[in-house]
Coordinates of C-alpha atoms in Angstrom, one line a residue:
Chain X
M1 CA 25.3 -39.0 47.1
Q2 CA 27.0 -42.7 46.2
R3 CA 30.0 -43.0 45.8
T4 CA 32.0 -41.9 42.5
R5 CA 35.5 -43.1 42.5
F6 CA 36.9 -39.8 43.1
D7 CA 37.6 -38.7 46.6
T8 CA 38.4 -35.2 46.9
A9 CA 41.0 -34.8 49.3
R10 CA 43.0 -37.0 46.2
I11 CA 41.5 -34.3 44.1
R12 CA 43.0 -31.2 46.2
A13 CA 46.3 -33.7 46.1
A14 CA 46.9 -33.7 42.4
R15 CA 46.1 -29.7 42.1
Q16 CA 49.9 -30.0 44.0
M17 CA 51.4 -32.3 41.1
I18 CA 49.9 -30.0 38.5
D19 CA 52.2 -27.0 36.9
P20 CA 50.7 -23.6 38.0
V21 CA 50.7 -22.8 34.3
F22 CA 47.9 -24.9 34.5
L23 CA 46.0 -24.0 37.2
D24 CA 43.5 -21.3 38.7
S25 CA 42.2 -20.6 34.9
P26 CA 40.2 -17.7 34.1
L27 CA 36.7 -17.6 34.9
Y28 CA 34.7 -14.6 34.4
P29 CA 31.4 -13.2 32.2
C30 CA 31.0 -12.6 28.6
E31 CA 28.3 -10.6 28.8
A32 CA 28.9 -9.6 25.2
L33 CA 27.4 -13.0 24.9
E34 CA 23.9 -12.6 26.6
P35 CA 22.3 -11.0 23.9
G36 CA 22.3 -14.1 21.3
L37 CA 21.7 -16.7 24.4
G38 CA 19.0 -15.0 26.5
C39 CA 21.3 -16.0 29.7
A40 CA 24.4 -14.6 32.0
V41 CA 27.4 -17.4 30.7
S42 CA 30.8 -17.7 32.7
V43 CA 33.4 -19.2 30.4
K44 CA 35.8 -21.0 31.9
L45 CA 38.9 -20.5 29.7
E46 CA 41.0 -24.1 29.7
T47 CA 43.1 -22.7 26.8
A48 CA 45.6 -20.1 27.8
N49 CA 48.4 -22.4 28.8
P50 CA 51.1 -23.8 26.8
V51 CA 48.8 -26.6 25.0
R52 CA 45.8 -24.9 24.5
S53 CA 43.7 -27.7 27.0
F54 CA 42.5 -29.0 29.9
K55 CA 44.0 -32.6 29.5
A56 CA 47.8 -30.9 30.9
R57 CA 45.8 -31.2 33.9
G58 CA 45.4 -34.7 34.0
T59 CA 49.0 -35.6 32.5
E60 CA 50.5 -33.7 35.3
V61 CA 49.1 -36.2 37.3
V62 CA 49.8 -39.3 35.9
A63 CA 53.6 -38.1 35.1
S64 CA 54.4 -36.7 38.3
L65 CA 53.1 -40.0 39.6
L66 CA 55.5 -41.6 37.3
V67 CA 58.4 -39.8 38.3
A68 CA 57.5 -40.9 41.5
G69 CA 58.0 -44.4 40.8
G70 CA 57.4 -46.1 37.9
P71 CA 58.2 -47.0 34.7
R72 CA 60.3 -44.2 32.7
A73 CA 58.5 -44.3 29.5
A74 CA 54.3 -43.9 28.9
V75 CA 52.1 -44.8 25.6
C76 CA 48.6 -42.8 25.0
A77 CA 45.8 -43.0 22.4
S78 CA 44.6 -39.4 21.7
A79 CA 42.7 -37.6 19.2
G80 CA 45.1 -35.2 19.8
N81 CA 45.1 -33.0 22.7
L82 CA 46.3 -35.6 25.5
G83 CA 49.0 -36.5 23.3
Q84 CA 49.8 -33.0 23.0
A85 CA 49.4 -32.8 26.6
L86 CA 51.3 -36.1 27.6
A87 CA 54.0 -34.9 25.4
W88 CA 54.5 -32.0 27.3
S89 CA 54.9 -33.4 30.6
G90 CA 56.5 -36.1 29.6
R91 CA 59.1 -33.5 28.3
S92 CA 59.6 -32.0 31.1
R93 CA 60.1 -34.6 33.7
G94 CA 62.3 -36.6 31.3
L95 CA 60.1 -39.1 30.2
D96 CA 60.2 -41.4 27.1
I97 CA 55.9 -40.3 25.4
T98 CA 54.5 -42.2 22.9
V99 CA 51.5 -41.4 21.3
V100 CA 49.7 -43.0 19.0
A101 CA 47.1 -40.7 16.8
P102 CA 44.2 -41.3 14.1
H103 CA 45.9 -40.4 11.4
V104 CA 42.9 -38.3 10.5
A105 CA 43.2 -35.9 13.3
P106 CA 43.9 -32.4 13.0
A107 CA 47.2 -31.5 11.5
A108 CA 47.9 -28.6 13.9
K109 CA 47.3 -31.0 17.3
L110 CA 49.9 -33.7 15.1
D111 CA 52.6 -31.2 14.3
R112 CA 52.4 -30.0 17.8
I113 CA 52.8 -33.6 19.7
R114 CA 56.1 -33.9 17.1
A115 CA 57.0 -30.4 17.9
L116 CA 57.3 -31.4 22.0
G117 CA 59.5 -34.6 21.4
A118 CA 57.2 -36.9 21.5
R119 CA 57.5 -40.2 19.1
L120 CA 53.9 -40.2 17.6
E121 CA 52.7 -43.6 15.7
L122 CA 49.5 -42.6 13.7
V123 CA 46.8 -45.6 12.7
D124 CA 43.9 -46.1 10.2
G125 CA 40.7 -45.7 11.7
D126 CA 39.5 -43.7 14.5
I127 CA 40.2 -43.5 18.2
E128 CA 39.0 -46.8 19.1
A129 CA 41.5 -48.4 16.6
A130 CA 44.5 -45.6 18.0
R131 CA 43.2 -46.8 22.3
E132 CA 43.8 -50.8 20.3
R133 CA 47.2 -50.1 19.4
A134 CA 48.3 -47.9 22.5
V135 CA 47.7 -51.2 24.1
T136 CA 49.6 -53.1 22.0
V137 CA 52.9 -51.4 22.2
A138 CA 52.6 -50.4 26.1
R139 CA 52.4 -54.8 26.3
D140 CA 55.1 -54.9 23.9
E141 CA 57.3 -52.3 25.1
G142 CA 56.6 -52.9 29.1
I143 CA 56.0 -49.2 29.2
R144 CA 52.7 -47.3 31.2
L145 CA 49.7 -47.5 29.4
V146 CA 47.8 -44.0 30.0
E147 CA 44.0 -44.6 29.5
D148 CA 41.9 -41.0 29.3
S149 CA 39.2 -41.2 31.7
L150 CA 39.8 -44.7 32.6
D151 CA 42.9 -43.8 34.4
I152 CA 41.8 -41.7 37.6
E153 CA 44.6 -39.7 37.6
T154 CA 43.1 -37.8 34.4
C155 CA 39.6 -37.7 36.0
E156 CA 41.5 -36.5 39.0
G157 CA 43.4 -33.6 37.2
A158 CA 40.3 -32.6 35.6
A159 CA 38.3 -32.8 38.4
T160 CA 40.5 -29.7 39.6
I161 CA 38.5 -27.4 37.5
G162 CA 35.8 -28.0 39.8
L163 CA 37.3 -26.8 42.8
E164 CA 37.9 -23.5 41.0
L165 CA 34.8 -23.6 40.0
V166 CA 33.6 -23.7 43.5
D167 CA 36.0 -21.4 45.3
S168 CA 35.2 -19.0 42.6
S169 CA 32.3 -16.4 44.0
A170 CA 30.0 -16.4 40.9
G171 CA 26.7 -18.0 41.5
Y172 CA 25.7 -19.8 38.4
D173 CA 22.6 -22.3 38.0
A174 CA 24.8 -25.0 35.6
V175 CA 27.7 -25.8 34.5
L176 CA 28.1 -27.4 30.5
V177 CA 30.3 -29.9 30.0
A178 CA 32.0 -31.2 26.9
L179 CA 31.2 -35.1 27.5
G180 CA 33.8 -37.4 25.6
G181 CA 35.4 -40.0 27.5
G182 CA 33.8 -38.4 30.6
A183 CA 37.1 -37.2 32.1
L184 CA 36.1 -34.1 32.2
A185 CA 32.2 -34.2 33.1
T186 CA 32.7 -36.8 35.5
G187 CA 35.8 -35.0 37.4
V188 CA 33.6 -31.9 37.3
G189 CA 30.6 -33.5 37.9
H190 CA 32.3 -34.6 41.0
V191 CA 33.5 -31.6 42.7
M192 CA 29.9 -30.2 41.9
K193 CA 27.9 -32.7 43.2
A194 CA 30.5 -33.2 46.2
L195 CA 31.4 -29.3 47.5
S196 CA 28.3 -27.3 45.1
P197 CA 25.5 -30.1 45.2
R198 CA 23.1 -27.2 44.3
V199 CA 24.7 -26.4 40.5
E200 CA 23.1 -28.5 38.1
V201 CA 25.9 -30.6 35.9
I202 CA 24.3 -30.9 32.2
C203 CA 26.6 -32.8 29.8
V204 CA 26.7 -31.9 26.6
Q205 CA 28.0 -34.3 23.2
P206 CA 27.7 -34.0 19.5
L207 CA 24.7 -35.6 17.5
G208 CA 26.9 -37.3 15.7
A209 CA 29.0 -39.2 18.7
P210 CA 26.5 -39.9 21.0
A211 CA 27.6 -43.1 22.3
M212 CA 28.2 -41.5 25.8
T213 CA 24.8 -39.9 25.7
H214 CA 22.9 -42.8 25.0
S215 CA 24.7 -45.0 26.9
W216 CA 23.8 -42.9 30.3
R217 CA 20.2 -42.1 29.2
Q218 CA 19.8 -46.0 28.7
R219 CA 22.0 -46.4 32.0
R220 CA 23.9 -49.4 30.5
V221 CA 27.4 -49.1 27.8
T222 CA 25.8 -48.5 24.5
T223 CA 28.6 -47.8 21.7
T224 CA 27.9 -46.9 17.7
E225 CA 29.5 -48.4 14.4
S226 CA 31.1 -44.8 13.7
T227 CA 31.0 -41.1 14.2
D228 CA 30.6 -38.4 12.5
T229 CA 31.8 -35.4 13.7
I230 CA 33.6 -31.8 13.3
A231 CA 34.6 -32.3 17.3
D232 CA 37.3 -34.8 17.1
G233 CA 38.0 -34.1 20.8
V234 CA 34.6 -36.4 22.1
A235 CA 34.2 -38.9 19.1
G236 CA 34.7 -41.9 21.0
R237 CA 32.3 -44.5 20.3
H238 CA 33.2 -47.1 23.3
P239 CA 32.2 -45.3 26.5
I240 CA 34.1 -47.3 29.7
A241 CA 31.8 -48.9 32.0
A242 CA 33.7 -47.4 35.4
V243 CA 33.4 -44.0 34.0
L244 CA 29.4 -44.0 32.9
D245 CA 29.1 -45.5 36.3
D246 CA 30.2 -42.4 37.6
L247 CA 28.7 -40.0 34.8
L248 CA 25.3 -41.3 36.4
L249 CA 26.1 -40.5 40.0
V250 CA 26.6 -37.0 38.5
A251 CA 25.7 -35.6 35.7
D252 CA 22.0 -34.4 36.2
D253 CA 21.6 -33.9 32.4
A254 CA 23.2 -35.5 28.9
V255 CA 21.7 -33.7 25.6
L256 CA 23.5 -34.0 22.2
V257 CA 23.7 -31.1 19.7
R258 CA 23.9 -30.8 15.8
E259 CA 26.9 -30.0 13.8
T260 CA 25.3 -26.7 12.5
S261 CA 25.2 -25.5 16.4
I262 CA 28.5 -26.1 17.3
I263 CA 29.8 -24.0 14.5
M264 CA 27.2 -21.1 15.7
A265 CA 28.9 -21.2 18.4
M266 CA 31.5 -21.2 17.8
R267 CA 31.5 -17.8 15.1
M268 CA 29.6 -16.6 18.8
L269 CA 32.9 -17.4 20.6
V270 CA 34.9 -15.7 18.1
E271 CA 32.9 -12.6 17.3
H272 CA 31.4 -11.8 20.4
A273 CA 34.4 -13.1 23.3
G274 CA 37.2 -13.1 21.1
L275 CA 37.8 -17.0 21.5
V276 CA 39.7 -19.1 19.3
V277 CA 37.9 -22.4 19.7
E278 CA 38.1 -25.9 19.0
P279 CA 34.2 -27.7 18.0
S280 CA 34.3 -29.4 21.3
A281 CA 34.9 -26.4 23.4
A282 CA 31.8 -24.9 21.6
L283 CA 29.4 -27.7 22.7
G284 CA 28.4 -26.2 26.0
I285 CA 27.7 -22.8 23.7
A286 CA 26.1 -24.8 21.4
A287 CA 23.8 -26.3 24.5
I288 CA 22.1 -23.1 25.3
L289 CA 21.3 -22.2 21.5
E290 CA 20.0 -25.5 20.7
D291 CA 17.2 -25.0 23.7
R292 CA 17.0 -21.1 24.7
E293 CA 13.8 -21.8 26.7
R294 CA 15.6 -24.2 29.0
F295 CA 18.0 -21.5 30.5
A296 CA 16.7 -18.0 30.0
G297 CA 17.5 -15.8 32.8
R298 CA 19.7 -18.2 33.9
H299 CA 23.4 -17.7 34.9
V300 CA 26.0 -20.5 33.4
V301 CA 29.5 -21.5 32.6
T302 CA 31.0 -23.0 30.3
I303 CA 33.8 -25.4 30.4
V304 CA 36.2 -23.8 27.2
C305 CA 38.4 -26.7 27.0
G306 CA 40.5 -27.0 23.9
S307 CA 41.6 -24.5 21.0
N308 CA 43.8 -26.7 18.9
V309 CA 42.2 -26.2 15.7
D310 CA 43.6 -26.3 12.0
P311 CA 43.2 -22.8 10.9
D312 CA 41.9 -23.7 7.6
A313 CA 39.3 -26.0 8.6
Y314 CA 38.3 -23.0 11.1
H315 CA 38.1 -20.5 9.1
R316 CA 35.9 -22.3 6.9
W317 CA 33.7 -23.4 10.1
V318 CA 33.4 -20.4 10.7
T319 CA 33.5 -17.5 8.2
D320 CA 32.6 -20.0 4.9
L321 CA 29.4 -21.1 5.8
P322 CA 26.4 -19.3 5.8
S323 CA 24.6 -17.5 8.9
Chain R
M1 CA 67.4 4.8 39.3
Q2 CA 66.5 8.4 39.6
R3 CA 62.8 8.1 41.1
T4 CA 59.5 8.1 38.8
R5 CA 56.3 9.1 39.6
F6 CA 55.9 5.4 41.0
D7 CA 56.3 3.8 44.3
T8 CA 55.8 0.4 44.3
A9 CA 54.0 0.4 47.5
R10 CA 51.5 2.0 46.2
I11 CA 51.3 -1.0 43.6
R12 CA 51.0 -3.2 46.0
A13 CA 48.4 -1.2 47.3
A14 CA 46.3 -0.8 44.2
R15 CA 46.5 -4.1 43.6
Q16 CA 44.0 -4.7 46.8
M17 CA 41.6 -2.5 44.6
I18 CA 41.3 -3.9 42.0
D19 CA 38.5 -6.9 41.1
P20 CA 40.4 -10.3 40.8
V21 CA 38.8 -11.7 37.9
F22 CA 41.4 -9.1 36.4
L23 CA 43.9 -10.2 38.3
D24 CA 46.8 -13.1 37.9
S25 CA 46.5 -13.2 34.0
P26 CA 47.6 -16.1 32.0
L27 CA 51.3 -16.1 31.3
Y28 CA 52.8 -18.7 29.5
P29 CA 55.1 -19.9 26.6
C30 CA 53.9 -20.2 22.9
E31 CA 56.1 -23.0 21.4
A32 CA 54.4 -22.7 18.0
L33 CA 55.1 -19.1 17.6
E34 CA 59.4 -19.8 17.8
P35 CA 60.1 -21.6 14.6
G36 CA 58.6 -18.4 12.8
L37 CA 60.2 -15.5 15.2
G38 CA 63.4 -17.5 16.2
C39 CA 63.0 -16.7 19.9
A40 CA 61.3 -18.4 22.9
V41 CA 57.9 -16.0 23.6
S42 CA 56.1 -16.2 26.4
V43 CA 52.3 -13.7 26.6
K44 CA 50.8 -12.4 29.6
L45 CA 47.4 -12.0 28.5
E46 CA 45.6 -9.2 29.4
T47 CA 42.1 -10.3 27.2
A48 CA 40.8 -12.8 29.1
N49 CA 38.4 -10.8 31.5
P50 CA 35.4 -8.8 31.2
V51 CA 36.6 -6.0 29.2
R52 CA 39.0 -7.8 27.1
S53 CA 42.0 -5.6 28.0
F54 CA 44.5 -4.6 30.9
K55 CA 42.9 -1.4 30.9
A56 CA 39.9 -2.3 34.0
R57 CA 43.4 -2.6 36.1
G58 CA 43.7 1.2 35.9
T59 CA 39.9 1.8 36.1
E60 CA 39.3 -0.2 39.4
V61 CA 42.0 1.4 41.3
V62 CA 40.4 4.8 40.0
A63 CA 36.7 4.2 41.2
S64 CA 37.7 2.6 43.8
L65 CA 39.0 5.8 45.0
L66 CA 36.7 7.6 43.8
V67 CA 33.8 4.9 45.9
A68 CA 35.5 6.1 49.0
G69 CA 35.3 9.5 49.0
G70 CA 34.6 11.6 45.8
P71 CA 32.6 12.4 42.7
R72 CA 30.3 10.0 41.6
A73 CA 30.3 10.2 38.2
A74 CA 33.3 10.5 35.9
V75 CA 34.1 11.0 32.5
C76 CA 37.0 9.7 30.2
A77 CA 38.5 9.8 26.8
S78 CA 38.9 6.7 25.5
A79 CA 39.4 5.1 21.7
G80 CA 37.6 2.3 23.3
N81 CA 39.4 0.2 25.6
L82 CA 39.6 2.6 29.0
G83 CA 36.5 3.6 28.5
Q84 CA 35.0 -0.3 28.3
A85 CA 36.8 -0.7 31.9
L86 CA 35.7 2.8 33.3
A87 CA 32.0 1.9 32.4
W88 CA 32.6 -1.5 34.3
S89 CA 34.3 -0.3 37.2
G90 CA 32.0 2.5 37.6
R91 CA 28.7 0.5 36.6
S92 CA 29.5 -2.9 39.3
R93 CA 30.4 0.8 42.5
G94 CA 27.0 2.5 41.3
L95 CA 29.0 5.1 39.4
D96 CA 27.9 7.3 36.4
I97 CA 30.6 7.3 34.0
T98 CA 30.5 9.6 30.8
V99 CA 32.8 8.2 27.7
V100 CA 34.1 10.6 24.9
A101 CA 35.1 9.1 21.9
P102 CA 36.0 9.6 18.4
H103 CA 33.3 8.3 16.6
V104 CA 36.0 6.6 14.4
A105 CA 36.7 4.1 17.3
P106 CA 35.9 0.5 16.6
A107 CA 32.4 -0.2 16.8
A108 CA 32.2 -2.9 18.9
K109 CA 34.7 -1.2 21.8
L110 CA 31.7 1.7 21.0
D111 CA 28.7 -0.9 21.7
R112 CA 30.3 -2.4 25.0
I113 CA 30.6 1.0 26.2
R114 CA 26.9 1.6 25.2
A115 CA 26.3 -2.0 26.9
L116 CA 28.3 -1.0 30.5
G117 CA 25.5 1.5 31.2
A118 CA 27.7 4.9 30.3
R119 CA 26.9 8.0 28.5
L120 CA 28.8 7.7 25.4
E121 CA 29.9 11.0 23.7
L122 CA 30.8 10.5 20.4
V123 CA 33.3 13.2 18.8
D124 CA 34.8 14.8 15.2
G125 CA 38.5 14.0 15.1
D126 CA 41.1 11.2 16.9
I127 CA 41.7 10.9 20.5
E128 CA 42.9 14.0 21.1
A129 CA 39.5 15.8 20.3
A130 CA 38.2 13.8 22.4
R131 CA 40.5 14.7 25.7
E132 CA 39.5 18.1 24.7
R133 CA 36.0 17.5 25.1
A134 CA 36.4 15.4 28.1
V135 CA 37.8 17.7 30.2
T136 CA 34.7 20.4 29.4
V137 CA 32.4 17.5 29.8
A138 CA 34.4 17.5 33.6
R139 CA 34.3 21.1 34.1
D140 CA 30.9 21.6 33.2
E141 CA 29.5 19.4 35.2
G142 CA 31.8 19.0 38.2
I143 CA 32.7 15.6 38.0
R144 CA 36.3 13.3 37.8
L145 CA 38.3 13.9 34.7
V146 CA 40.0 10.4 34.5
E147 CA 43.4 10.7 32.3
D148 CA 44.7 8.0 31.2
S149 CA 48.2 7.6 31.6
L150 CA 48.5 11.0 33.5
D151 CA 46.5 9.7 36.5
I152 CA 49.2 7.7 38.4
E153 CA 46.1 5.5 39.1
T154 CA 45.9 4.5 35.5
C155 CA 48.9 3.8 35.7
E156 CA 49.4 1.8 39.0
G157 CA 46.9 -0.6 37.6
A158 CA 49.2 -1.3 34.5
A159 CA 51.9 -1.6 36.5
T160 CA 50.1 -4.7 38.7
I161 CA 50.7 -6.7 35.3
G162 CA 54.3 -6.1 36.6
L163 CA 54.7 -7.4 39.6
E164 CA 52.8 -10.2 38.0
L165 CA 55.6 -10.6 35.5
V166 CA 58.6 -10.4 38.2
D167 CA 56.8 -12.8 40.4
S168 CA 56.7 -15.4 38.2
S169 CA 59.7 -17.9 37.8
A170 CA 60.3 -17.8 34.5
G171 CA 63.7 -16.4 33.6
Y172 CA 63.0 -14.0 30.3
D173 CA 65.5 -11.5 29.0
A174 CA 63.1 -8.9 27.5
V175 CA 59.7 -7.7 28.1
L176 CA 57.7 -6.1 24.7
V177 CA 54.8 -3.8 25.5
A178 CA 52.6 -1.8 23.4
L179 CA 53.3 2.3 23.8
G180 CA 50.6 4.3 23.6
G181 CA 50.0 7.4 26.3
G182 CA 52.2 5.3 28.4
A183 CA 50.1 4.4 31.3
L184 CA 51.2 0.6 30.3
A185 CA 54.9 0.8 29.3
T186 CA 55.9 3.2 32.5
G187 CA 54.0 1.5 34.6
V188 CA 55.5 -2.0 33.8
G189 CA 58.7 -0.4 33.5
H190 CA 58.9 0.6 36.4
V191 CA 58.6 -2.3 38.2
M192 CA 60.8 -4.1 36.3
K193 CA 63.5 -1.5 36.6
A194 CA 62.7 -1.5 40.7
L195 CA 62.3 -5.3 41.0
S196 CA 63.9 -7.1 37.7
P197 CA 66.4 -4.7 36.6
R198 CA 68.4 -7.1 34.4
V199 CA 64.9 -7.6 32.0
E200 CA 64.9 -5.2 29.3
V201 CA 62.4 -2.8 28.4
I202 CA 61.5 -2.3 25.1
C203 CA 58.3 -0.3 24.4
V204 CA 57.1 -0.6 20.7
Q205 CA 54.8 1.8 18.9
P206 CA 53.6 1.8 15.1
L207 CA 55.4 3.9 12.7
G208 CA 52.1 6.0 11.8
A209 CA 52.1 6.7 15.4
P210 CA 55.2 7.7 16.0
A211 CA 54.9 10.4 18.7
M212 CA 55.7 8.9 22.1
T213 CA 58.8 7.6 20.7
H214 CA 60.1 10.1 19.0
S215 CA 59.8 12.2 22.4
W216 CA 61.5 9.2 24.2
R217 CA 64.5 9.7 21.3
Q218 CA 64.8 13.4 21.5
R219 CA 64.0 13.8 25.5
R220 CA 61.5 16.2 24.8
V221 CA 57.7 15.6 23.9
T222 CA 57.3 16.0 20.3
T223 CA 53.8 16.0 19.0
T224 CA 52.5 14.8 15.5
E225 CA 49.6 16.3 13.0
S226 CA 48.2 12.9 12.4
T227 CA 48.1 9.5 13.0
D228 CA 48.0 6.6 10.5
T229 CA 47.6 3.2 11.9
I230 CA 45.4 0.3 12.5
A231 CA 46.4 0.7 16.0
D232 CA 43.6 2.8 17.4
G233 CA 44.3 2.0 20.8
V234 CA 48.0 3.7 20.7
A235 CA 47.3 6.2 18.4
G236 CA 47.8 9.4 20.5
R237 CA 49.5 12.5 19.2
H238 CA 50.1 14.7 22.2
P239 CA 52.4 12.7 24.5
I240 CA 52.2 13.8 28.3
A241 CA 55.3 15.4 29.5
A242 CA 55.2 13.8 33.4
V243 CA 54.1 10.4 31.2
L244 CA 57.6 10.9 29.2
D245 CA 59.8 12.0 32.3
D246 CA 58.7 8.3 33.6
L247 CA 59.4 6.7 30.1
L248 CA 62.9 8.3 30.3
L249 CA 64.0 6.1 33.2
V250 CA 62.5 3.2 32.5
A251 CA 62.3 2.2 29.0
D252 CA 65.7 0.4 27.5
D253 CA 64.6 1.3 24.0
A254 CA 61.3 2.5 21.8
V255 CA 61.0 1.0 18.4
L256 CA 58.6 1.5 15.7
V257 CA 57.1 -0.9 13.5
R258 CA 55.3 -1.2 10.4
E259 CA 51.2 -1.9 9.1
T260 CA 52.3 -4.9 7.9
S261 CA 54.6 -6.0 10.7
I262 CA 51.3 -5.8 12.5
I263 CA 49.3 -7.7 10.6
M264 CA 51.7 -10.7 10.0
A265 CA 52.0 -10.4 13.8
M266 CA 48.3 -10.5 14.4
R267 CA 48.4 -13.6 11.9
M268 CA 50.6 -15.6 13.7
L269 CA 49.0 -15.0 16.8
V270 CA 45.6 -16.3 16.0
E271 CA 47.5 -19.5 13.8
H272 CA 49.8 -20.6 16.5
A273 CA 48.4 -19.6 19.4
G274 CA 45.4 -19.2 18.7
L275 CA 44.4 -15.9 19.8
V276 CA 42.9 -13.3 18.2
V277 CA 44.2 -9.7 18.9
E278 CA 44.0 -6.2 18.5
P279 CA 46.4 -4.7 16.4
S280 CA 47.8 -2.7 19.8
A281 CA 48.3 -6.3 21.2
A282 CA 49.9 -7.6 18.1
L283 CA 53.0 -4.5 18.6
G284 CA 55.4 -6.5 20.4
I285 CA 55.6 -10.0 18.1
A286 CA 56.0 -7.0 15.4
A287 CA 58.7 -5.7 17.4
I288 CA 60.6 -9.1 17.1
L289 CA 59.5 -10.2 13.0
E290 CA 61.5 -6.0 12.7
D291 CA 64.4 -7.6 14.2
R292 CA 64.5 -11.0 14.8
E293 CA 68.5 -10.8 14.8
R294 CA 68.3 -8.9 18.1
F295 CA 66.3 -11.6 20.1
A296 CA 67.5 -14.2 18.0
G297 CA 67.8 -17.3 20.9
R298 CA 66.7 -15.3 23.9
H299 CA 63.5 -15.2 25.3
V300 CA 60.7 -12.5 25.5
V301 CA 57.7 -11.7 27.2
T302 CA 55.2 -9.5 25.4
I303 CA 52.1 -8.5 27.3
V304 CA 48.8 -9.1 25.0
C305 CA 47.0 -6.2 26.5
G306 CA 43.4 -5.9 24.5
S307 CA 41.4 -8.4 22.4
N308 CA 38.5 -5.3 21.2
V309 CA 38.4 -5.9 17.6
D310 CA 35.5 -5.4 14.8
P311 CA 35.4 -8.6 13.9
D312 CA 34.8 -7.1 10.0
A313 CA 38.0 -5.4 9.9
Y314 CA 39.9 -8.3 12.2
H315 CA 38.5 -11.0 8.9
R316 CA 40.3 -8.4 6.6
W317 CA 43.1 -8.0 8.4
V318 CA 44.2 -11.1 9.2
T319 CA 42.5 -13.3 6.4
D320 CA 41.8 -11.4 3.4
L321 CA 45.9 -9.6 2.8
P322 CA 48.0 -11.8 0.7
S323 CA 51.2 -12.8 3.4

C-alpha cells in the first residue's frame, strides 16, 4: 500500500513504552449478541483499565518520550478521555498536565481529570474551541502541546490495539472502529492493512458529527458548523489533513449511524454482554444494526473504546427510552 | 503451611489446559471507588470472557482431561455459571454436556446454557437438590459427574487466578474472595499462602447463605436449612468437608455481609467503575462497606467473578432501591 505516516516497527516500539495495565486487553466473542445482530461479534475491550478508555495507549507513549527528553509539562484539548489518560500518564511520571475541555463535557470525565491531579480549564464551545485554547496555553507557557490524532505518538499508541488484533488467532472478516479525530481508525487501520490486509476496516461515525466521514468520501477536508450527537468522544468538526490522508489509505469504508442506533447498541451491549459503554464505543454495533445484510453470517470485531459515561445520562439513554 | 489438596506445580500445569481467552484477565486499580470506600481497590476482572465468569478456568481443565481419556459426556449441577462454563468447554471439545439447575436460577444463565448446546434439566428446590439429581444422572447414564469445589480440577482452574495475582507487581495487602462452594477461595487462597503469604485472604459470603462461613468459624461442617440471598452463585447449604479442610488452612478470615451491602456494592461498581456484576461478584466491595475501618488506607484486590444477571433484576437492584 502507499505510505501512511506510520511505521510498523515504531508501533512495536511504542508498545514497550506503555504500562502493561493498558496492553493485551480482552478480545472475546459475545455470542449472546448474535441473535440480535445476525453475525458473530467479538469485542476488543478497551475499558477494563484505570482510565476506562483506549486513550492511555497513546498518552503513555507521549509521556514516556517527554520524560526521555522534553518539557516536563504538557497541555491537551480533550472531550474527556484523552485528558484523563494524559493526566494518568503524566502523574505516574511526575509531569505537570493541563487539560482544556468543553464545559459541556460529561461531568464523570471532568471529575476524573481533576482527581488525577491535572489542571483542568473549561471553555465555552466544543472540542474545536478547546483545541484553540490549548494552542494558546502551550505557546504562552512554553509547554508541550499534545494534539490528538495529529501527534503521531497518539496514533501509534492506538495502533498497538491493531497488533493485538493481528496476533489473535480469531479469524474475523471485518473490524469496526469508532471514527473521531482518526488516531484509532488510522492506527488500527494501518496495522490491519500492513499485516492482515484481508480484514475489512470499517470506520463508524455519528450522523450528527460526520466531518471526517464526509472528508473521507470527498477525499478532501470537509468541516461542519456544528455537531449534534451524544457521542461526545468523536464529535469533532475540523478533520486534520494529515490524518485524512492516512485514513484514505487504510479505511475500506466509513459509515454514519443514527443516534437511535447508538442508543440501541448501548442497550444491547449492557443487556446481552454486561458491558457499560459510552456512546462512542457503541458505534460499531450501531453500524451492524443499520446494515444487517452487509454483516450477515460474517465475524466482525468491534473495539469497545471507552466506558466513561455520566450515570444519569446513561440511565436515561439505556433504560428510559422506548425500545 | 500444612498440606492442602493443592499442588502449585499442578496449578501451573492446569494453566496450560485453559483456552487463553480465559487467562490473564484484567487487574487494575479503580481509583474512582476510593472516596466511597476509604481504601485503594484493584479489581481482578473475570467477566470479560465468553462465559462472563471465572468458572471456565475450571471447566477447561475438566474438559481437557476428559478429552485426554475419559467419558465423552459429563453432567454438573449448577446455579448457572458452572453450567454455562462446562457447556462452553464441552462444546469446543465435542463433549456431550448435561446441566442440572434449579428452576429458579436466573433466566439469563439458563438461556446461555441452552444456547451453548448443553442439555438443561431443571429441578425444584435449590442447588443442593440439583446436586443430588446430577449424581443420579451421572450414575444412570454412566457419564462423568463434575462436582464444583469437590473435584480438584475445578479448584485448580480457579487457582490460576491466584498465579496471576502473584505475578502482578501490584503490592496489595489483602484479597477479597467470594465464598460459595469454595473452589475460588481455596484455590486462590492456596496460591497466595504458598507464594505471597503476607497477603491476607478474606472470604466473603452473604449473611443469607452462611453455611461455609459458619463451618470455617466452627472448624467443622455446618449446614443450613435454607438460604435467603440474591447472590445465587454462592447460595449453597452443604459445605464439602475436604474443601472446608483446605479453607481452614488458607483463609485468614471469613466474613458475612448483608443484602443491602451487596446491592450498594453493585451500585458502586457500575456507577464508579462502569462494571455490571452479579451479586456474588460484589461481595468483596460489600465487605469493605461493612468494615471500612479494617481496610482504611490499605490496598485490597477483589475478584469480580461474574456478570451474569437478569437485566430486569439487575435494574431493580441497582436503580430502584433507595440509596
